[in-house]
PQR file of N, CA, C, O and H, with PARSE charges and radii, in Angstrom:
ATOM      1  N   MET A   1       0.844  -1.179   0.000 -0.4000 1.5000
ATOM      2  CA  MET A   1       0.000   0.000   0.000 -0.0000 2.0000
ATOM      3  C   MET A   1       0.887   1.240   0.000  0.5500 1.7000
ATOM      4  O   MET A   1       1.911   1.278   0.683 -0.5500 1.4000
ATOM      5  N   HIS A   2       0.503   2.221  -0.744 -0.4000 1.5000
ATOM      6  CA  HIS A   2       1.260   3.456  -0.824 -0.0000 2.0000
ATOM      7  C   HIS A   2       1.261   4.141   0.539  0.5500 1.7000
ATOM      8  O   HIS A   2       0.252   4.114   1.245 -0.5500 1.4000
ATOM      9  H   HIS A   2      -0.328   2.190  -1.299  0.4000 1.0000
ATOM     10  N   ALA A   3       2.374   4.750   0.912 -0.4000 1.5000
ATOM     11  CA  ALA A   3       2.542   5.315   2.248 -0.0000 2.0000
ATOM     12  C   ALA A   3       1.524   6.412   2.544  0.5500 1.7000
ATOM     13  O   ALA A   3       0.953   6.445   3.635 -0.5500 1.4000
ATOM     14  H   ALA A   3       3.193   4.771   0.339  0.4000 1.0000
ATOM     15  N   SER A   4       1.293   7.298   1.599 -0.4000 1.5000
ATOM     16  CA  SER A   4       0.359   8.391   1.876 -0.0000 2.0000
ATOM     17  C   SER A   4      -1.073   7.876   2.016  0.5500 1.7000
ATOM     18  O   SER A   4      -1.852   8.424   2.795 -0.5500 1.4000
ATOM     19  H   SER A   4       1.756   7.271   0.713  0.4000 1.0000
ATOM     20  N   LEU A   5      -1.421   6.838   1.277 -0.4000 1.5000
ATOM     21  CA  LEU A   5      -2.747   6.246   1.409 -0.0000 2.0000
ATOM     22  C   LEU A   5      -2.912   5.629   2.793  0.5500 1.7000
ATOM     23  O   LEU A   5      -3.975   5.743   3.403 -0.5500 1.4000
ATOM     24  H   LEU A   5      -0.787   6.393   0.644  0.4000 1.0000
ATOM     25  N   ALA A   6      -1.870   4.979   3.285 -0.4000 1.5000
ATOM     26  CA  ALA A   6      -1.930   4.390   4.620 -0.0000 2.0000
ATOM     27  C   ALA A   6      -2.108   5.460   5.688  0.5500 1.7000
ATOM     28  O   ALA A   6      -2.857   5.261   6.645 -0.5500 1.4000
ATOM     29  H   ALA A   6      -1.007   4.886   2.790  0.4000 1.0000
ATOM     30  N   VAL A   7      -1.432   6.584   5.537 -0.4000 1.5000
ATOM     31  CA  VAL A   7      -1.557   7.672   6.506 -0.0000 2.0000
ATOM     32  C   VAL A   7      -2.964   8.267   6.455  0.5500 1.7000
ATOM     33  O   VAL A   7      -3.542   8.582   7.495 -0.5500 1.4000
ATOM     34  H   VAL A   7      -0.824   6.746   4.760  0.4000 1.0000
ATOM     35  N   ILE A   8      -3.509   8.420   5.263 -0.4000 1.5000
ATOM     36  CA  ILE A   8      -4.865   8.958   5.127 -0.0000 2.0000
ATOM     37  C   ILE A   8      -5.881   8.013   5.757  0.5500 1.7000
ATOM     38  O   ILE A   8      -6.772   8.457   6.480 -0.5500 1.4000
ATOM     39  H   ILE A   8      -3.039   8.164   4.418  0.4000 1.0000
ATOM     40  N   LEU A   9      -5.757   6.724   5.492 -0.4000 1.5000
ATOM     41  CA  LEU A   9      -6.673   5.751   6.091 -0.0000 2.0000
ATOM     42  C   LEU A   9      -6.542   5.727   7.604  0.5500 1.7000
ATOM     43  O   LEU A   9      -7.545   5.622   8.310 -0.5500 1.4000
ATOM     44  H   LEU A   9      -5.033   6.364   4.904  0.4000 1.0000
ATOM     45  N   ALA A  10      -5.316   5.822   8.112 -0.4000 1.5000
ATOM     46  CA  ALA A  10      -5.111   5.853   9.559 -0.0000 2.0000
ATOM     47  C   ALA A  10      -5.754   7.092  10.171  0.5500 1.7000
ATOM     48  O   ALA A  10      -6.356   7.015  11.242 -0.5500 1.4000
ATOM     49  H   ALA A  10      -4.501   5.907   7.539  0.4000 1.0000
ATOM     50  N   ALA A  11      -5.632   8.227   9.500 -0.4000 1.5000
ATOM     51  CA  ALA A  11      -6.245   9.459  10.003 -0.0000 2.0000
ATOM     52  C   ALA A  11      -7.773   9.340  10.020  0.5500 1.7000
ATOM     53  O   ALA A  11      -8.424   9.802  10.957 -0.5500 1.4000
ATOM     54  H   ALA A  11      -5.143   8.289   8.630  0.4000 1.0000
ATOM     55  N   ILE A  12      -8.331   8.728   8.997 -0.4000 1.5000
ATOM     56  CA  ILE A  12      -9.782   8.532   8.950 -0.0000 2.0000
ATOM     57  C   ILE A  12     -10.228   7.610  10.084  0.5500 1.7000
ATOM     58  O   ILE A  12     -11.235   7.875  10.740 -0.5500 1.4000
ATOM     59  H   ILE A  12      -7.802   8.353   8.235  0.4000 1.0000
ATOM     60  N   LEU A  13      -9.491   6.540  10.312 -0.4000 1.5000
ATOM     61  CA  LEU A  13      -9.834   5.620  11.398 -0.0000 2.0000
ATOM     62  C   LEU A  13      -9.750   6.305  12.752  0.5500 1.7000
ATOM     63  O   LEU A  13     -10.586   6.058  13.621 -0.5500 1.4000
ATOM     64  H   LEU A  13      -8.673   6.324   9.778  0.4000 1.0000
ATOM     65  N   LEU A  14      -8.755   7.161  12.944 -0.4000 1.5000
ATOM     66  CA  LEU A  14      -8.643   7.879  14.207 -0.0000 2.0000
ATOM     67  C   LEU A  14      -9.784   8.877  14.376  0.5500 1.7000
ATOM     68  O   LEU A  14     -10.274   9.068  15.489 -0.5500 1.4000
ATOM     69  H   LEU A  14      -8.076   7.362  12.238  0.4000 1.0000
ATOM     70  N   LEU A  15     -10.210   9.512  13.291 -0.4000 1.5000
ATOM     71  CA  LEU A  15     -11.362  10.415  13.375 -0.0000 2.0000
ATOM     72  C   LEU A  15     -12.640   9.653  13.719  0.5500 1.7000
ATOM     73  O   LEU A  15     -13.475  10.148  14.477 -0.5500 1.4000
ATOM     74  H   LEU A  15      -9.812   9.357  12.387  0.4000 1.0000
ATOM     75  N   VAL A  16     -12.792   8.464  13.169 -0.4000 1.5000
ATOM     76  CA  VAL A  16     -13.948   7.627  13.504 -0.0000 2.0000
ATOM     77  C   VAL A  16     -13.904   7.250  14.984  0.5500 1.7000
ATOM     78  O   VAL A  16     -14.931   7.266  15.661 -0.5500 1.4000
ATOM     79  H   VAL A  16     -12.115   8.062  12.553  0.4000 1.0000
ATOM     80  N   ALA A  17     -12.714   6.911  15.484 -0.4000 1.5000
ATOM     81  CA  ALA A  17     -12.583   6.566  16.900 -0.0000 2.0000
ATOM     82  C   ALA A  17     -12.941   7.750  17.788  0.5500 1.7000
ATOM     83  O   ALA A  17     -13.615   7.580  18.804 -0.5500 1.4000
ATOM     84  H   ALA A  17     -11.879   6.898  14.934  0.4000 1.0000
ATOM     85  N   VAL A  18     -12.499   8.939  17.416 -0.4000 1.5000
ATOM     86  CA  VAL A  18     -12.829  10.138  18.198 -0.0000 2.0000
ATOM     87  C   VAL A  18     -14.339  10.383  18.176  0.5500 1.7000
ATOM     88  O   VAL A  18     -14.926  10.740  19.196 -0.5500 1.4000
ATOM     89  H   VAL A  18     -11.952   9.076  16.590  0.4000 1.0000
ATOM     90  N   ALA A  19     -14.957  10.192  17.029 -0.4000 1.5000
ATOM     91  CA  ALA A  19     -16.410  10.363  16.940 -0.0000 2.0000
ATOM     92  C   ALA A  19     -17.134   9.356  17.831  0.5500 1.7000
ATOM     93  O   ALA A  19     -18.116   9.703  18.485 -0.5500 1.4000
ATOM     94  H   ALA A  19     -14.480   9.902  16.199  0.4000 1.0000
ATOM     95  N   LEU A  20     -16.662   8.125  17.860 -0.4000 1.5000
ATOM     96  CA  LEU A  20     -17.266   7.115  18.726 -0.0000 2.0000
ATOM     97  C   LEU A  20     -17.081   7.462  20.198  0.5500 1.7000
ATOM     98  O   LEU A  20     -17.972   7.216  21.011 -0.5500 1.4000
ATOM     99  H   LEU A  20     -15.863   7.842  17.328  0.4000 1.0000
ATOM    100  N   ILE A  21     -15.932   8.031  20.543 -0.4000 1.5000
ATOM    101  CA  ILE A  21     -15.697   8.453  21.925 -0.0000 2.0000
ATOM    102  C   ILE A  21     -16.664   9.578  22.304  0.5500 1.7000
ATOM    103  O   ILE A  21     -17.209   9.587  23.408 -0.5500 1.4000
ATOM    104  H   ILE A  21     -15.208   8.231  19.883  0.4000 1.0000
ATOM    105  N   VAL A  22     -16.873  10.521  21.390 -0.4000 1.5000
ATOM    106  CA  VAL A  22     -17.817  11.615  21.653 -0.0000 2.0000
ATOM    107  C   VAL A  22     -19.217  11.063  21.877  0.5500 1.7000
ATOM    108  O   VAL A  22     -19.922  11.506  22.784 -0.5500 1.4000
ATOM    109  H   VAL A  22     -16.430  10.514  20.493  0.4000 1.0000
ATOM    110  N   VAL A  23     -19.620  10.106  21.064 -0.4000 1.5000
ATOM    111  CA  VAL A  23     -20.938   9.487  21.232 -0.0000 2.0000
ATOM    112  C   VAL A  23     -21.030   8.799  22.585  0.5500 1.7000
ATOM    113  O   VAL A  23     -22.048   8.910  23.267 -0.5500 1.4000
ATOM    114  H   VAL A  23     -19.047   9.746  20.327  0.4000 1.0000
ATOM    115  N   ALA A  24     -19.981   8.091  22.978 -0.4000 1.5000
ATOM    116  CA  ALA A  24     -19.987   7.399  24.267 -0.0000 2.0000
ATOM    117  C   ALA A  24     -20.070   8.377  25.428  0.5500 1.7000
ATOM    118  O   ALA A  24     -20.793   8.135  26.394 -0.5500 1.4000
ATOM    119  H   ALA A  24     -19.154   8.000  22.424  0.4000 1.0000
ATOM    120  N   VAL A  25     -19.333   9.481  25.339 -0.4000 1.5000
ATOM    121  CA  VAL A  25     -19.366  10.475  26.417 -0.0000 2.0000
ATOM    122  C   VAL A  25     -20.738  11.131  26.494  0.5500 1.7000
ATOM    123  O   VAL A  25     -21.255  11.356  27.589 -0.5500 1.4000
ATOM    124  H   VAL A  25     -18.746   9.677  24.553  0.4000 1.0000
ATOM    125  N   ARG A  26     -21.327  11.438  25.362 -0.4000 1.5000
ATOM    126  CA  ARG A  26     -22.669  12.047  25.374 -0.0000 2.0000
ATOM    127  C   ARG A  26     -23.707  11.089  25.922  0.5500 1.7000
ATOM    128  O   ARG A  26     -24.643  11.502  26.606 -0.5500 1.4000
ATOM    129  H   ARG A  26     -20.907  11.256  24.473  0.4000 1.0000
ATOM    130  N   ARG A  27     -23.544   9.825  25.627 -0.4000 1.5000
ATOM    131  CA  ARG A  27     -24.529   8.840  26.061 -0.0000 2.0000
ATOM    132  C   ARG A  27     -24.404   8.538  27.556  0.5500 1.7000
ATOM    133  O   ARG A  27     -25.415   8.355  28.234 -0.5500 1.4000
ATOM    134  H   ARG A  27     -22.783   9.489  25.071  0.4000 1.0000
ATOM    135  N   ASN A  28     -23.178   8.484  28.075 -0.4000 1.5000
ATOM    136  CA  ASN A  28     -22.960   8.013  29.440 -0.0000 2.0000
ATOM    137  C   ASN A  28     -22.418   9.070  30.387  0.5500 1.7000
ATOM    138  O   ASN A  28     -22.229   8.790  31.571 -0.5500 1.4000
ATOM    139  H   ASN A  28     -22.357   8.633  27.525  0.4000 1.0000
ATOM    140  N   GLY A  29     -22.164  10.269  29.902 -0.4000 1.5000
ATOM    141  CA  GLY A  29     -21.558  11.280  30.751 -0.0000 2.0000
ATOM    142  C   GLY A  29     -20.048  11.099  30.787  0.5500 1.7000
ATOM    143  O   GLY A  29     -19.523  10.067  30.369 -0.5500 1.4000
ATOM    144  H   GLY A  29     -22.317  10.497  28.940  0.4000 1.0000
ATOM    145  N   TRP A  30     -19.362  12.111  31.289 -0.4000 1.5000
ATOM    146  CA  TRP A  30     -17.902  12.088  31.267 -0.0000 2.0000
ATOM    147  C   TRP A  30     -17.338  10.965  32.120  0.5500 1.7000
ATOM    148  O   TRP A  30     -16.402  10.281  31.704 -0.5500 1.4000
ATOM    149  H   TRP A  30     -19.789  12.949  31.628  0.4000 1.0000
ATOM    150  N   ARG A  31     -17.898  10.765  33.314 -0.4000 1.5000
ATOM    151  CA  ARG A  31     -17.381   9.729  34.214 -0.0000 2.0000
ATOM    152  C   ARG A  31     -18.248   8.481  34.245  0.5500 1.7000
ATOM    153  O   ARG A  31     -17.908   7.503  34.911 -0.5500 1.4000
ATOM    154  H   ARG A  31     -18.658  11.321  33.652  0.4000 1.0000
ATOM    155  N   GLY A  32     -19.345   8.510  33.542 -0.4000 1.5000
ATOM    156  CA  GLY A  32     -20.249   7.375  33.560 -0.0000 2.0000
ATOM    157  C   GLY A  32     -19.705   6.190  32.769  0.5500 1.7000
ATOM    158  O   GLY A  32     -18.949   6.356  31.812 -0.5500 1.4000
ATOM    159  H   GLY A  32     -19.621   9.304  33.001  0.4000 1.0000
ATOM    160  N   THR A  33     -20.098   5.018  33.180 -0.4000 1.5000
ATOM    161  CA  THR A  33     -19.712   3.816  32.447 -0.0000 2.0000
ATOM    162  C   THR A  33     -20.980   3.156  31.921  0.5500 1.7000
ATOM    163  O   THR A  33     -22.036   3.255  32.546 -0.5500 1.4000
ATOM    164  H   THR A  33     -20.712   4.884  33.957  0.4000 1.0000
ATOM    165  N   PRO A  34     -20.887   2.488  30.787 -0.5600 1.5000
ATOM    166  CA  PRO A  34     -22.056   1.789  30.248  0.2800 2.0000
ATOM    167  C   PRO A  34     -22.563   0.741  31.234  0.5500 1.7000
ATOM    168  O   PRO A  34     -21.777   0.064  31.896 -0.5500 1.4000
ATOM    169  N   ALA A  35     -23.855   0.619  31.321 -0.4000 1.5000
ATOM    170  CA  ALA A  35     -24.456  -0.252  32.331 -0.0000 2.0000
ATOM    171  C   ALA A  35     -24.259  -1.734  32.016  0.5500 1.7000
ATOM    172  O   ALA A  35     -23.829  -2.499  32.878 -0.5500 1.4000
ATOM    173  H   ALA A  35     -24.494   1.169  30.783  0.4000 1.0000
ATOM    174  N   SER A  36     -24.563  -2.130  30.818 -0.4000 1.5000
ATOM    175  CA  SER A  36     -24.549  -3.561  30.515 -0.0000 2.0000
ATOM    176  C   SER A  36     -23.309  -3.943  29.708  0.5500 1.7000
ATOM    177  O   SER A  36     -22.631  -3.096  29.127 -0.5500 1.4000
ATOM    178  H   SER A  36     -24.913  -1.509  30.117  0.4000 1.0000
ATOM    179  N   LEU A  37     -23.046  -5.223  29.695 -0.4000 1.5000
ATOM    180  CA  LEU A  37     -21.923  -5.740  28.917 -0.0000 2.0000
ATOM    181  C   LEU A  37     -22.138  -5.473  27.429  0.5500 1.7000
ATOM    182  O   LEU A  37     -21.187  -5.164  26.710 -0.5500 1.4000
ATOM    183  H   LEU A  37     -23.597  -5.911  30.167  0.4000 1.0000
ATOM    184  N   ARG A  38     -23.361  -5.589  26.971 -0.4000 1.5000
ATOM    185  CA  ARG A  38     -23.663  -5.327  25.558 -0.0000 2.0000
ATOM    186  C   ARG A  38     -23.338  -3.880  25.192  0.5500 1.7000
ATOM    187  O   ARG A  38     -22.794  -3.613  24.120 -0.5500 1.4000
ATOM    188  H   ARG A  38     -24.134  -5.840  27.555  0.4000 1.0000
ATOM    189  N   GLU A  39     -23.678  -2.938  26.095 -0.4000 1.5000
ATOM    190  CA  GLU A  39     -23.340  -1.534  25.840 -0.0000 2.0000
ATOM    191  C   GLU A  39     -21.835  -1.329  25.811  0.5500 1.7000
ATOM    192  O   GLU A  39     -21.325  -0.611  24.951 -0.5500 1.4000
ATOM    193  H   GLU A  39     -24.121  -3.154  26.966  0.4000 1.0000
ATOM    194  N   ARG A  40     -21.120  -1.950  26.736 -0.4000 1.5000
ATOM    195  CA  ARG A  40     -19.665  -1.815  26.764 -0.0000 2.0000
ATOM    196  C   ARG A  40     -19.041  -2.324  25.476  0.5500 1.7000
ATOM    197  O   ARG A  40     -18.166  -1.678  24.900 -0.5500 1.4000
ATOM    198  H   ARG A  40     -21.535  -2.533  27.435  0.4000 1.0000
ATOM    199  N   VAL A  41     -19.496  -3.482  25.032 -0.4000 1.5000
ATOM    200  CA  VAL A  41     -18.949  -4.063  23.805 -0.0000 2.0000
ATOM    201  C   VAL A  41     -19.277  -3.184  22.602  0.5500 1.7000
ATOM    202  O   VAL A  41     -18.435  -2.982  21.727 -0.5500 1.4000
ATOM    203  H   VAL A  41     -20.207  -4.007  25.500  0.4000 1.0000
ATOM    204  N   SER A  42     -20.498  -2.666  22.560 -0.4000 1.5000
ATOM    205  CA  SER A  42     -20.891  -1.861  21.401 -0.0000 2.0000
ATOM    206  C   SER A  42     -20.176  -0.518  21.358  0.5500 1.7000
ATOM    207  O   SER A  42     -20.116   0.110  20.302 -0.5500 1.4000
ATOM    208  H   SER A  42     -21.182  -2.830  23.270  0.4000 1.0000
ATOM    209  N   ILE A  43     -19.635  -0.067  22.483 -0.4000 1.5000
ATOM    210  CA  ILE A  43     -18.919   1.212  22.519 -0.0000 2.0000
ATOM    211  C   ILE A  43     -17.415   1.013  22.397  0.5500 1.7000
ATOM    212  O   ILE A  43     -16.774   1.637  21.551 -0.5500 1.4000
ATOM    213  H   ILE A  43     -19.685  -0.578  23.341  0.4000 1.0000
ATOM    214  N   TYR A  44     -16.853   0.159  23.224 -0.4000 1.5000
ATOM    215  CA  TYR A  44     -15.399   0.093  23.328 -0.0000 2.0000
ATOM    216  C   TYR A  44     -14.726  -0.768  22.267  0.5500 1.7000
ATOM    217  O   TYR A  44     -13.583  -0.490  21.901 -0.5500 1.4000
ATOM    218  H   TYR A  44     -17.374  -0.348  23.911  0.4000 1.0000
ATOM    219  N   VAL A  45     -15.381  -1.787  21.766 -0.4000 1.5000
ATOM    220  CA  VAL A  45     -14.770  -2.637  20.743 -0.0000 2.0000
ATOM    221  C   VAL A  45     -14.541  -1.872  19.434  0.5500 1.7000
ATOM    222  O   VAL A  45     -13.442  -1.944  18.885 -0.5500 1.4000
ATOM    223  H   VAL A  45     -16.309  -2.012  22.063  0.4000 1.0000
ATOM    224  N   PRO A  46     -15.538  -1.138  18.912 -0.5600 1.5000
ATOM    225  CA  PRO A  46     -15.253  -0.384  17.677  0.2800 2.0000
ATOM    226  C   PRO A  46     -14.156   0.668  17.855  0.5500 1.7000
ATOM    227  O   PRO A  46     -13.360   0.892  16.943 -0.5500 1.4000
ATOM    228  N   ILE A  47     -14.109   1.317  19.031 -0.4000 1.5000
ATOM    229  CA  ILE A  47     -13.055   2.302  19.279 -0.0000 2.0000
ATOM    230  C   ILE A  47     -11.693   1.629  19.251  0.5500 1.7000
ATOM    231  O   ILE A  47     -10.771   2.123  18.603 -0.5500 1.4000
ATOM    232  H   ILE A  47     -14.755   1.135  19.772  0.4000 1.0000
ATOM    233  N   SER A  48     -11.559   0.513  19.942 -0.4000 1.5000
ATOM    234  CA  SER A  48     -10.259  -0.156  19.987 -0.0000 2.0000
ATOM    235  C   SER A  48      -9.873  -0.740  18.631  0.5500 1.7000
ATOM    236  O   SER A  48      -8.689  -0.776  18.294 -0.5500 1.4000
ATOM    237  H   SER A  48     -12.308   0.112  20.468  0.4000 1.0000
ATOM    238  N   VAL A  49     -10.845  -1.196  17.852 -0.4000 1.5000
ATOM    239  CA  VAL A  49     -10.549  -1.714  16.517 -0.0000 2.0000
ATOM    240  C   VAL A  49     -10.033  -0.594  15.613  0.5500 1.7000
ATOM    241  O   VAL A  49      -9.055  -0.778  14.887 -0.5500 1.4000
ATOM    242  H   VAL A  49     -11.806  -1.167  18.126  0.4000 1.0000
ATOM    243  N   CYS A  50     -10.692   0.565  15.660 -0.4000 1.5000
ATOM    244  CA  CYS A  50     -10.251   1.696  14.829 -0.0000 2.0000
ATOM    245  C   CYS A  50      -8.843   2.145  15.205  0.5500 1.7000
ATOM    246  O   CYS A  50      -8.005   2.371  14.331 -0.5500 1.4000
ATOM    247  H   CYS A  50     -11.486   0.713  16.249  0.4000 1.0000
ATOM    248  N   VAL A  51      -8.584   2.272  16.499 -0.4000 1.5000
ATOM    249  CA  VAL A  51      -7.260   2.716  16.939 -0.0000 2.0000
ATOM    250  C   VAL A  51      -6.198   1.668  16.596  0.5500 1.7000
ATOM    251  O   VAL A  51      -5.098   2.017  16.170 -0.5500 1.4000
ATOM    252  H   VAL A  51      -9.264   2.087  17.209  0.4000 1.0000
ATOM    253  N   SER A  52      -6.524   0.395  16.780 -0.4000 1.5000
ATOM    254  CA  SER A  52      -5.565  -0.666  16.466 -0.0000 2.0000
ATOM    255  C   SER A  52      -5.235  -0.712  14.975  0.5500 1.7000
ATOM    256  O   SER A  52      -4.068  -0.824  14.597 -0.5500 1.4000
ATOM    257  H   SER A  52      -7.419   0.112  17.126  0.4000 1.0000
ATOM    258  N   LEU A  53      -6.255  -0.626  14.137 -0.4000 1.5000
ATOM    259  CA  LEU A  53      -6.010  -0.643  12.692 -0.0000 2.0000
ATOM    260  C   LEU A  53      -5.210   0.578  12.250  0.5500 1.7000
ATOM    261  O   LEU A  53      -4.345   0.478  11.380 -0.5500 1.4000
ATOM    262  H   LEU A  53      -7.202  -0.535  14.444  0.4000 1.0000
ATOM    263  N   ALA A  54      -5.498   1.722  12.849 -0.4000 1.5000
ATOM    264  CA  ALA A  54      -4.721   2.922  12.521 -0.0000 2.0000
ATOM    265  C   ALA A  54      -3.260   2.732  12.903  0.5500 1.7000
ATOM    266  O   ALA A  54      -2.367   3.120  12.149 -0.5500 1.4000
ATOM    267  H   ALA A  54      -6.201   1.803  13.556  0.4000 1.0000
ATOM    268  N   GLY A  55      -3.011   2.149  14.049 -0.4000 1.5000
ATOM    269  CA  GLY A  55      -1.637   1.880  14.473 -0.0000 2.0000
ATOM    270  C   GLY A  55      -0.929   0.914  13.550  0.5500 1.7000
ATOM    271  O   GLY A  55       0.238   1.115  13.211 -0.5500 1.4000
ATOM    272  H   GLY A  55      -3.736   1.834  14.661  0.4000 1.0000
ATOM    273  N   VAL A  56      -1.624  -0.134  13.141 -0.4000 1.5000
ATOM    274  CA  VAL A  56      -1.031  -1.106  12.222 -0.0000 2.0000
ATOM    275  C   VAL A  56      -0.700  -0.445  10.890  0.5500 1.7000
ATOM    276  O   VAL A  56       0.368  -0.676  10.324 -0.5500 1.4000
ATOM    277  H   VAL A  56      -2.572  -0.297  13.416  0.4000 1.0000
ATOM    278  N   LEU A  57      -1.617   0.377  10.393 -0.4000 1.5000
ATOM    279  CA  LEU A  57      -1.365   1.066   9.123 -0.0000 2.0000
ATOM    280  C   LEU A  57      -0.159   1.996   9.225  0.5500 1.7000
ATOM    281  O   LEU A  57       0.666   2.050   8.313 -0.5500 1.4000
ATOM    282  H   LEU A  57      -2.485   0.566  10.853  0.4000 1.0000
ATOM    283  N   LEU A  58      -0.058   2.725  10.330 -0.4000 1.5000
ATOM    284  CA  LEU A  58       1.059   3.651  10.478 -0.0000 2.0000
ATOM    285  C   LEU A  58       2.388   2.924  10.671  0.5500 1.7000
ATOM    286  O   LEU A  58       3.423   3.382  10.187 -0.5500 1.4000
ATOM    287  H   LEU A  58      -0.728   2.681  11.070  0.4000 1.0000
ATOM    288  N   LEU A  59       2.361   1.812  11.365 -0.4000 1.5000
ATOM    289  CA  LEU A  59       3.604   1.072  11.597 -0.0000 2.0000
ATOM    290  C   LEU A  59       4.030   0.241  10.389  0.5500 1.7000
ATOM    291  O   LEU A  59       5.203  -0.112  10.263 -0.5500 1.4000
ATOM    292  H   LEU A  59       1.521   1.440  11.758  0.4000 1.0000
ATOM    293  N   SER A  60       3.092  -0.071   9.504 -0.4000 1.5000
ATOM    294  CA  SER A  60       3.424  -0.955   8.387 -0.0000 2.0000
ATOM    295  C   SER A  60       4.029  -0.231   7.191  0.5500 1.7000
ATOM    296  O   SER A  60       4.571  -0.882   6.298 -0.5500 1.4000
ATOM    297  H   SER A  60       2.139   0.216   9.606  0.4000 1.0000
ATOM    298  N   HIS A  61       3.955   1.066   7.147 -0.4000 1.5000
ATOM    299  CA  HIS A  61       4.483   1.746   5.958 -0.0000 2.0000
ATOM    300  C   HIS A  61       5.887   2.259   6.153  0.5500 1.7000
ATOM    301  O   HIS A  61       6.460   2.852   5.239 -0.5500 1.4000
ATOM    302  H   HIS A  61       3.514   1.595   7.872  0.4000 1.0000
TER
END
């Protein structure tokens, strides 16, 4: 993969992760935690996947 394309994709993934964090904070408050396991998985797994993929893309080029 071309280096600049990898950086662009990583930046997009990080922006998606930030958007998901904003949604989580709005839904649960700044210090609040999701009540159920299903809520935790639906919030934290996509964030960690986006950040992990962005890291892999940045480290692989």
